[in-house]
mmCIF file with all atom_site columns, C-alpha atoms in Angstrom:
data_model
loop_
_atom_site.group_PDB
_atom_site.id
_atom_site.type_symbol
_atom_site.label_atom_id
_atom_site.label_alt_id
_atom_site.label_comp_id
_atom_site.label_asym_id
_atom_site.label_entity_id
_atom_site.label_seq_id
_atom_site.pdbx_PDB_ins_code
_atom_site.Cartn_x
_atom_site.Cartn_y
_atom_site.Cartn_z
_atom_site.occupancy
_atom_site.B_iso_or_equiv
_atom_site.pdbx_formal_charge
_atom_site.auth_seq_id
_atom_site.auth_comp_id
_atom_site.auth_asym_id
_atom_site.auth_atom_id
_atom_site.pdbx_PDB_model_num
ATOM 1   C CA . SER A 1 1   ? 117.510 -28.026 26.595 1.00 35.00 ? 1   SER A CA 1
ATOM 2   C CA . GLY A 1 2   ? 115.725 -25.170 28.330 1.00 38.00 ? 2   GLY A CA 1
ATOM 3   C CA . SER A 1 3   ? 112.485 -23.304 28.153 1.00 38.00 ? 3   SER A CA 1
ATOM 4   C CA . LEU A 1 4   ? 111.632 -19.647 27.857 1.00 37.00 ? 4   LEU A CA 1
ATOM 5   C CA . LYS A 1 5   ? 109.783 -18.067 30.751 1.00 39.00 ? 5   LYS A CA 1
ATOM 6   C CA . ASP A 1 6   ? 106.772 -15.906 29.909 1.00 43.00 ? 6   ASP A CA 1
ATOM 7   C CA . VAL A 1 7   ? 107.511 -12.572 31.605 1.00 43.00 ? 7   VAL A CA 1
ATOM 8   C CA . SER A 1 8   ? 104.798 -10.536 29.864 1.00 47.00 ? 8   SER A CA 1
ATOM 9   C CA . SER A 1 9   ? 102.881 -9.959  33.103 1.00 49.00 ? 9   SER A CA 1
ATOM 10  C CA . SER A 1 10  ? 105.919 -8.333  34.710 1.00 51.00 ? 10  SER A CA 1
ATOM 11  C CA . LEU A 1 11  ? 106.635 -6.103  31.676 1.00 58.00 ? 11  LEU A CA 1
ATOM 12  C CA . TRP A 1 12  ? 103.118 -5.002  30.705 1.00 60.00 ? 12  TRP A CA 1
ATOM 13  C CA . LYS A 1 13  ? 100.623 -3.433  33.089 1.00 60.00 ? 13  LYS A CA 1
ATOM 14  C CA . ALA A 1 14  ? 96.901  -2.864  32.547 1.00 61.00 ? 14  ALA A CA 1
ATOM 15  C CA . LYS A 1 15  ? 95.821  0.708   33.295 1.00 61.00 ? 15  LYS A CA 1
ATOM 16  C CA . GLU A 1 16  ? 92.186  -0.376  33.282 1.00 56.00 ? 16  GLU A CA 1
ATOM 17  C CA . PRO A 1 17  ? 91.698  -3.227  35.789 1.00 51.00 ? 17  PRO A CA 1
ATOM 18  C CA . GLU A 1 18  ? 89.245  -4.951  33.452 1.00 52.00 ? 18  GLU A CA 1
ATOM 19  C CA . SER A 1 19  ? 91.730  -5.114  30.530 1.00 52.00 ? 19  SER A CA 1
ATOM 20  C CA . SER A 1 20  ? 92.324  -8.761  29.716 1.00 51.00 ? 20  SER A CA 1
ATOM 21  C CA . TYR A 1 21  ? 95.682  -9.636  28.164 1.00 51.00 ? 21  TYR A CA 1
ATOM 22  C CA . PHE A 1 22  ? 98.219  -12.414 28.058 1.00 48.00 ? 22  PHE A CA 1
ATOM 23  C CA . SER A 1 23  ? 101.120 -13.679 26.030 1.00 52.00 ? 23  SER A CA 1
ATOM 24  C CA . THR A 1 24  ? 99.930  -16.444 23.763 1.00 52.00 ? 24  THR A CA 1
ATOM 25  C CA . TYR A 1 25  ? 101.159 -18.822 21.099 1.00 49.00 ? 25  TYR A CA 1
ATOM 26  C CA . SER A 1 26  ? 98.591  -19.503 18.414 1.00 51.00 ? 26  SER A CA 1
ATOM 27  C CA . ASP A 1 27  ? 98.710  -20.939 14.936 1.00 50.00 ? 27  ASP A CA 1
ATOM 28  C CA . ASP A 1 28  ? 96.156  -18.278 14.006 1.00 53.00 ? 28  ASP A CA 1
ATOM 29  C CA . THR A 1 29  ? 98.672  -15.472 14.531 1.00 49.00 ? 29  THR A CA 1
ATOM 30  C CA . ARG A 1 30  ? 101.508 -17.046 12.513 1.00 53.00 ? 30  ARG A CA 1
ATOM 31  C CA . MET A 1 31  ? 103.973 -14.859 14.433 1.00 53.00 ? 31  MET A CA 1
ATOM 32  C CA . GLY A 1 32  ? 104.794 -17.268 17.262 1.00 60.00 ? 32  GLY A CA 1
ATOM 33  C CA . ARG A 1 33  ? 104.241 -15.825 20.723 1.00 68.00 ? 33  ARG A CA 1
ATOM 34  C CA . SER A 1 34  ? 102.317 -12.541 20.669 1.00 77.00 ? 34  SER A CA 1
ATOM 35  C CA . LEU A 1 35  ? 100.632 -10.303 23.181 1.00 81.00 ? 35  LEU A CA 1
ATOM 36  C CA . MET A 1 36  ? 96.849  -10.750 22.996 1.00 82.00 ? 36  MET A CA 1
ATOM 37  C CA . LEU A 1 37  ? 94.517  -8.002  24.221 1.00 83.00 ? 37  LEU A CA 1
ATOM 38  C CA . ALA A 1 38  ? 90.782  -8.653  24.526 1.00 82.00 ? 38  ALA A CA 1
ATOM 39  C CA . GLY A 1 39  ? 88.650  -5.743  23.388 1.00 82.00 ? 39  GLY A CA 1
ATOM 40  C CA . SER A 1 40  ? 85.297  -4.526  24.597 1.00 81.00 ? 40  SER A CA 1
ATOM 41  C CA . ILE A 1 41  ? 82.688  -2.576  22.640 1.00 84.00 ? 41  ILE A CA 1
ATOM 42  C CA . ASN A 1 42  ? 82.156  0.006   25.380 1.00 84.00 ? 42  ASN A CA 1
ATOM 43  C CA . LYS A 1 43  ? 85.453  0.490   27.208 1.00 83.00 ? 43  LYS A CA 1
ATOM 44  C CA . LYS A 1 44  ? 89.164  1.060   26.873 1.00 85.00 ? 44  LYS A CA 1
ATOM 45  C CA . SER A 1 45  ? 91.370  -1.994  26.456 1.00 84.00 ? 45  SER A CA 1
ATOM 46  C CA . GLU A 1 46  ? 95.038  -1.161  26.806 1.00 85.00 ? 46  GLU A CA 1
ATOM 47  C CA . ILE A 1 47  ? 98.261  -2.342  28.352 1.00 84.00 ? 47  ILE A CA 1
ATOM 48  C CA . THR A 1 48  ? 101.292 -0.193  29.063 1.00 85.00 ? 48  THR A CA 1
ATOM 49  C CA . GLN A 1 49  ? 105.012 -0.570  29.598 1.00 85.00 ? 49  GLN A CA 1
ATOM 50  C CA . THR A 1 50  ? 107.394 2.141   30.803 1.00 83.00 ? 50  THR A CA 1
ATOM 51  C CA . LEU A 1 51  ? 110.203 1.909   28.319 1.00 73.00 ? 51  LEU A CA 1
ATOM 52  C CA . ILE A 1 52  ? 112.578 4.779   28.697 1.00 67.00 ? 52  ILE A CA 1
ATOM 53  C CA . GLU A 1 53  ? 113.512 6.349   31.988 1.00 61.00 ? 53  GLU A CA 1
ATOM 54  C CA . SER A 1 54  ? 116.523 8.400   30.984 1.00 61.00 ? 54  SER A CA 1
ATOM 55  C CA . ILE A 1 55  ? 118.020 9.808   27.820 1.00 62.00 ? 55  ILE A CA 1
ATOM 56  C CA . ALA A 1 56  ? 121.652 10.696  27.222 1.00 56.00 ? 56  ALA A CA 1
ATOM 57  C CA . THR A 1 57  ? 122.107 14.417  26.727 1.00 54.00 ? 57  THR A CA 1
ATOM 58  C CA . GLY A 1 58  ? 123.882 15.928  23.764 1.00 56.00 ? 58  GLY A CA 1
ATOM 59  C CA . THR A 1 59  ? 121.037 16.481  21.324 1.00 59.00 ? 59  THR A CA 1
ATOM 60  C CA . THR A 1 60  ? 118.731 19.468  21.061 1.00 65.00 ? 60  THR A CA 1
ATOM 61  C CA . ASP A 1 61  ? 115.595 17.611  19.933 1.00 73.00 ? 61  ASP A CA 1
ATOM 62  C CA . LEU A 1 62  ? 114.293 14.296  21.166 1.00 80.00 ? 62  LEU A CA 1
ATOM 63  C CA . THR A 1 63  ? 113.048 12.052  18.356 1.00 84.00 ? 63  THR A CA 1
ATOM 64  C CA . LEU A 1 64  ? 111.685 8.506   18.704 1.00 86.00 ? 64  LEU A CA 1
ATOM 65  C CA . LYS A 1 65  ? 110.982 5.836   16.115 1.00 89.00 ? 65  LYS A CA 1
ATOM 66  C CA . VAL A 1 66  ? 108.002 3.668   17.098 1.00 91.00 ? 66  VAL A CA 1
ATOM 67  C CA . SER A 1 67  ? 107.031 0.547   15.163 1.00 92.00 ? 67  SER A CA 1
ATOM 68  C CA . GLY A 1 68  ? 105.285 -2.766  15.545 1.00 92.00 ? 68  GLY A CA 1
ATOM 69  C CA . TYR A 1 69  ? 102.907 -5.355  14.176 1.00 92.00 ? 69  TYR A CA 1
ATOM 70  C CA . ALA A 1 70  ? 99.266  -5.864  15.070 1.00 92.00 ? 70  ALA A CA 1
ATOM 71  C CA . LEU A 1 71  ? 96.355  -8.058  14.029 1.00 91.00 ? 71  LEU A CA 1
ATOM 72  C CA . GLY A 1 72  ? 92.782  -7.113  14.953 1.00 91.00 ? 72  GLY A CA 1
ATOM 73  C CA . THR A 1 73  ? 89.516  -9.012  14.793 1.00 89.00 ? 73  THR A CA 1
ATOM 74  C CA . ASN A 1 74  ? 85.951  -7.736  14.780 1.00 86.00 ? 74  ASN A CA 1
ATOM 75  C CA . GLN A 1 75  ? 86.819  -4.023  14.667 1.00 83.00 ? 75  GLN A CA 1
ATOM 76  C CA . THR A 1 76  ? 84.126  -1.374  14.723 1.00 82.00 ? 76  THR A CA 1
ATOM 77  C CA . LEU A 1 77  ? 84.638  2.117   13.357 1.00 80.00 ? 77  LEU A CA 1
ATOM 78  C CA . GLY A 1 78  ? 83.786  4.974   15.676 1.00 80.00 ? 78  GLY A CA 1
ATOM 79  C CA . ASN A 1 79  ? 85.070  8.282   16.940 1.00 82.00 ? 79  ASN A CA 1
ATOM 80  C CA . ASP A 1 80  ? 85.994  6.733   20.275 1.00 85.00 ? 80  ASP A CA 1
ATOM 81  C CA . SER A 1 81  ? 87.579  3.506   18.976 1.00 88.00 ? 81  SER A CA 1
ATOM 82  C CA . ALA A 1 82  ? 91.356  3.048   18.838 1.00 91.00 ? 82  ALA A CA 1
ATOM 83  C CA . PHE A 1 83  ? 93.636  0.397   17.327 1.00 93.00 ? 83  PHE A CA 1
ATOM 84  C CA . ALA A 1 84  ? 97.091  1.822   17.889 1.00 94.00 ? 84  ALA A CA 1
ATOM 85  C CA . LEU A 1 85  ? 100.399 2.048   19.650 1.00 95.00 ? 85  LEU A CA 1
ATOM 86  C CA . ARG A 1 86  ? 100.411 5.108   21.878 1.00 94.00 ? 86  ARG A CA 1
ATOM 87  C CA . VAL A 1 87  ? 103.489 6.793   23.323 1.00 93.00 ? 87  VAL A CA 1
ATOM 88  C CA . ASP A 1 88  ? 102.918 8.979   26.403 1.00 92.00 ? 88  ASP A CA 1
ATOM 89  C CA . VAL A 1 89  ? 105.871 11.273  27.037 1.00 90.00 ? 89  VAL A CA 1
ATOM 90  C CA . HIS A 1 90  ? 106.347 12.689  30.539 1.00 89.00 ? 90  HIS A CA 1
ATOM 91  C CA . SER A 1 91  ? 108.510 15.801  30.781 1.00 87.00 ? 91  SER A CA 1
ATOM 92  C CA . SER A 1 92  ? 109.352 18.340  33.449 1.00 87.00 ? 92  SER A CA 1
ATOM 93  C CA . GLY A 1 93  ? 107.158 21.427  33.420 1.00 83.00 ? 93  GLY A CA 1
ATOM 94  C CA . SER A 1 94  ? 104.094 19.473  32.269 1.00 85.00 ? 94  SER A CA 1
ATOM 95  C CA . GLU A 1 95  ? 101.616 17.818  34.613 1.00 90.00 ? 95  GLU A CA 1
ATOM 96  C CA . GLU A 1 96  ? 100.005 15.640  31.927 1.00 93.00 ? 96  GLU A CA 1
ATOM 97  C CA . PRO A 1 97  ? 101.916 13.499  29.425 1.00 92.00 ? 97  PRO A CA 1
ATOM 98  C CA . THR A 1 98  ? 101.906 14.349  25.729 1.00 92.00 ? 98  THR A CA 1
ATOM 99  C CA . SER A 1 99  ? 100.407 11.465  23.712 1.00 94.00 ? 99  SER A CA 1
ATOM 100 C CA . TYR A 1 100 ? 101.437 10.364  20.216 1.00 94.00 ? 100 TYR A CA 1
ATOM 101 C CA . TYR A 1 101 ? 99.549  7.702   18.241 1.00 95.00 ? 101 TYR A CA 1
ATOM 102 C CA . VAL A 1 102 ? 100.895 5.212   15.707 1.00 95.00 ? 102 VAL A CA 1
ATOM 103 C CA . ASN A 1 103 ? 97.649  3.883   14.250 1.00 93.00 ? 103 ASN A CA 1
ATOM 104 C CA . PHE A 1 104 ? 96.800  0.592   12.622 1.00 93.00 ? 104 PHE A CA 1
ATOM 105 C CA . GLU A 1 105 ? 94.182  0.466   9.866  1.00 90.00 ? 105 GLU A CA 1
ATOM 106 C CA . PRO A 1 106 ? 90.860  -0.630  11.411 1.00 84.00 ? 106 PRO A CA 1
ATOM 107 C CA . ASN A 1 107 ? 89.453  -1.682  8.006  1.00 85.00 ? 107 ASN A CA 1
ATOM 108 C CA . ILE A 1 108 ? 91.964  -4.533  7.719  1.00 87.00 ? 108 ILE A CA 1
ATOM 109 C CA . GLU A 1 109 ? 90.657  -7.449  9.733  1.00 85.00 ? 109 GLU A CA 1
ATOM 110 C CA . GLY A 1 110 ? 92.414  -10.717 10.536 1.00 87.00 ? 110 GLY A CA 1
ATOM 111 C CA . GLU A 1 111 ? 95.726  -9.813  8.845  1.00 89.00 ? 111 GLU A CA 1
ATOM 112 C CA . TRP A 1 112 ? 99.006  -8.662  10.317 1.00 90.00 ? 112 TRP A CA 1
ATOM 113 C CA . GLN A 1 113 ? 99.810  -5.008  9.751  1.00 91.00 ? 113 GLN A CA 1
ATOM 114 C CA . PHE A 1 114 ? 103.073 -3.142  10.223 1.00 92.00 ? 114 PHE A CA 1
ATOM 115 C CA . SER A 1 115 ? 103.035 0.472   11.340 1.00 92.00 ? 115 SER A CA 1
ATOM 116 C CA . SER A 1 116 ? 105.989 2.772   11.913 1.00 92.00 ? 116 SER A CA 1
ATOM 117 C CA . GLN A 1 117 ? 106.371 6.448   12.628 1.00 91.00 ? 117 GLN A CA 1
ATOM 118 C CA . ILE A 1 118 ? 109.119 8.946   13.456 1.00 90.00 ? 118 ILE A CA 1
ATOM 119 C CA . LEU A 1 119 ? 107.977 11.180  16.341 1.00 90.00 ? 119 LEU A CA 1
ATOM 120 C CA . ASN A 1 120 ? 109.755 14.483  16.866 1.00 87.00 ? 120 ASN A CA 1
ATOM 121 C CA . LEU A 1 121 ? 108.818 15.207  20.462 1.00 85.00 ? 121 LEU A CA 1
ATOM 122 C CA . GLY A 1 122 ? 109.914 18.836  20.323 1.00 80.00 ? 122 GLY A CA 1
ATOM 123 C CA . ILE A 1 123 ? 111.457 18.723  23.793 1.00 81.00 ? 123 ILE A CA 1
ATOM 124 C CA . ASN A 1 124 ? 114.997 19.000  25.053 1.00 76.00 ? 124 ASN A CA 1
ATOM 125 C CA . PRO A 1 125 ? 116.300 15.687  26.424 1.00 76.00 ? 125 PRO A CA 1
ATOM 126 C CA . ASP A 1 126 ? 117.121 17.436  29.709 1.00 79.00 ? 126 ASP A CA 1
ATOM 127 C CA . SER A 1 127 ? 113.386 17.940  30.385 1.00 82.00 ? 127 SER A CA 1
ATOM 128 C CA . PHE A 1 128 ? 112.536 14.315  29.512 1.00 82.00 ? 128 PHE A CA 1
ATOM 129 C CA . ILE A 1 129 ? 111.366 12.158  32.446 1.00 84.00 ? 129 ILE A CA 1
ATOM 130 C CA . SER A 1 130 ? 109.978 8.940   30.900 1.00 85.00 ? 130 SER A CA 1
ATOM 131 C CA . ALA A 1 131 ? 108.000 7.427   28.038 1.00 87.00 ? 131 ALA A CA 1
ATOM 132 C CA . ASP A 1 132 ? 105.302 4.770   28.196 1.00 89.00 ? 132 ASP A CA 1
ATOM 133 C CA . ILE A 1 133 ? 104.292 2.595   25.251 1.00 90.00 ? 133 ILE A CA 1
ATOM 134 C CA . THR A 1 134 ? 100.673 1.450   25.203 1.00 91.00 ? 134 THR A CA 1
ATOM 135 C CA . CYS A 1 135 ? 99.037  -1.181  23.006 1.00 91.00 ? 135 CYS A CA 1
ATOM 136 C CA . GLU A 1 136 ? 95.455  0.014   22.651 1.00 92.00 ? 136 GLU A CA 1
ATOM 137 C CA . TYR A 1 137 ? 92.387  -1.787  21.276 1.00 90.00 ? 137 TYR A CA 1
ATOM 138 C CA . SER A 1 138 ? 89.573  0.316   22.689 1.00 88.00 ? 138 SER A CA 1
ATOM 139 C CA . ASN A 1 139 ? 85.869  0.073   21.888 1.00 89.00 ? 139 ASN A CA 1
ATOM 140 C CA . HIS A 1 140 ? 86.277  -2.968  19.632 1.00 87.00 ? 140 HIS A CA 1
ATOM 141 C CA . PRO A 1 141 ? 84.504  -6.237  20.558 1.00 86.00 ? 141 PRO A CA 1
ATOM 142 C CA . GLY A 1 142 ? 87.185  -8.568  19.159 1.00 88.00 ? 142 GLY A CA 1
ATOM 143 C CA . VAL A 1 143 ? 90.757  -9.316  20.152 1.00 88.00 ? 143 VAL A CA 1
ATOM 144 C CA . ALA A 1 144 ? 94.040  -7.826  19.004 1.00 89.00 ? 144 ALA A CA 1
ATOM 145 C CA . TYR A 1 145 ? 97.505  -9.315  18.856 1.00 89.00 ? 145 TYR A CA 1
ATOM 146 C CA . PHE A 1 146 ? 100.618 -7.133  19.121 1.00 90.00 ? 146 PHE A CA 1
ATOM 147 C CA . ASP A 1 147 ? 104.151 -8.215  18.284 1.00 88.00 ? 147 ASP A CA 1
ATOM 148 C CA . ASN A 1 148 ? 107.692 -6.879  17.769 1.00 86.00 ? 148 ASN A CA 1
ATOM 149 C CA . ILE A 1 149 ? 106.967 -3.496  19.357 1.00 88.00 ? 149 ILE A CA 1
ATOM 150 C CA . SER A 1 150 ? 109.997 -1.229  19.091 1.00 87.00 ? 150 SER A CA 1
ATOM 151 C CA . VAL A 1 151 ? 110.810 2.241   20.427 1.00 86.00 ? 151 VAL A CA 1
ATOM 152 C CA . SER A 1 152 ? 114.197 3.776   19.599 1.00 83.00 ? 152 SER A CA 1
ATOM 153 C CA . VAL A 1 153 ? 115.850 7.147   20.047 1.00 81.00 ? 153 VAL A CA 1
ATOM 154 C CA . VAL A 1 154 ? 116.901 8.309   16.559 1.00 81.00 ? 154 VAL A CA 1
ATOM 155 C CA . PRO A 1 155 ? 118.539 11.425  15.057 1.00 76.00 ? 155 PRO A CA 1
ATOM 156 C CA . SER A 1 156 ? 116.023 14.264  14.568 1.00 71.00 ? 156 SER A CA 1
ATOM 157 C CA . SER A 1 157 ? 116.928 14.374  10.861 1.00 74.00 ? 157 SER A CA 1
ATOM 158 C CA . MET A 1 158 ? 115.805 10.772  10.290 1.00 70.00 ? 158 MET A CA 1
ATOM 159 C CA . SER A 1 159 ? 112.877 10.015  8.010  1.00 69.00 ? 159 SER A CA 1
ATOM 160 C CA . GLU A 1 160 ? 111.661 6.797   6.451  1.00 68.00 ? 160 GLU A CA 1
ATOM 161 C CA . LYS A 1 161 ? 109.657 5.519   3.553  1.00 63.00 ? 161 LYS A CA 1
ATOM 162 C CA . ILE A 1 162 ? 107.424 2.443   3.574  1.00 62.00 ? 162 ILE A CA 1
ATOM 163 C CA . ASP A 1 163 ? 106.554 0.759   0.276  1.00 62.00 ? 163 ASP A CA 1
ATOM 164 C CA . TYR A 1 164 ? 103.545 -1.537  -0.127 1.00 59.00 ? 164 TYR A CA 1
ATOM 165 C CA . TYR A 1 165 ? 103.059 -3.861  -3.081 1.00 58.00 ? 165 TYR A CA 1
ATOM 166 C CA . ASP A 1 166 ? 100.402 -6.364  -4.114 1.00 59.00 ? 166 ASP A CA 1
ATOM 167 C CA . ASP A 1 167 ? 103.107 -9.007  -3.678 1.00 56.00 ? 167 ASP A CA 1
ATOM 168 C CA . LYS A 1 168 ? 103.442 -8.856  0.136  1.00 53.00 ? 168 LYS A CA 1
ATOM 169 C CA . ASP A 1 169 ? 106.921 -10.430 0.015  1.00 55.00 ? 169 ASP A CA 1
ATOM 170 C CA . LYS A 1 170 ? 108.256 -7.215  -1.562 1.00 53.00 ? 170 LYS A CA 1
ATOM 171 C CA . ASN A 1 171 ? 106.899 -4.875  1.138  1.00 52.00 ? 171 ASN A CA 1
ATOM 172 C CA . GLY A 1 172 ? 109.524 -3.051  3.116  1.00 53.00 ? 172 GLY A CA 1
ATOM 173 C CA . TYR A 1 173 ? 110.815 0.166   4.493  1.00 49.00 ? 173 TYR A CA 1
ATOM 174 C CA . GLY A 1 174 ? 114.073 2.034   4.570  1.00 51.00 ? 174 GLY A CA 1
ATOM 175 C CA . GLU A 1 175 ? 115.618 5.306   5.541  1.00 48.00 ? 175 GLU A CA 1
ATOM 176 C CA . ILE A 1 176 ? 115.309 8.149   3.017  1.00 47.00 ? 176 ILE A CA 1
#
């Protein structure tokens, strides 16, 4: 029998030194081990991982599919608050990264949410340098859990449909 080593601190990095995060197992999350990020009412709380450092050439448009689960507690609604996955794309010819947000609904508190989005980056793969994925829970006083975060390179023609039902066991998504 063996044990799994928690490597979250070597994969995720806090951009803000005050951001408090750790990998946790809690019965409250019902997802097993999740990444927990402590929020703060008056500052950014985010952790980042550089995911992609090179892309195979051969396509004319670079398209990513970003998805994941999150659970937030004690959210506040405001123009400067964020509860999202953010992808920062670094490309040649641009000093600042281009940011894309995959938002979670801040009005749903204490329940797991799934969010997914196809992002057409509008750049040639040859100009691509890297992409960072950030779990963000900024200007909220509670905590957020993030789990099963996924970023994939997909064909630019891909689209998807997500269906939600009152019976949560029937919820799902598929390609169109």
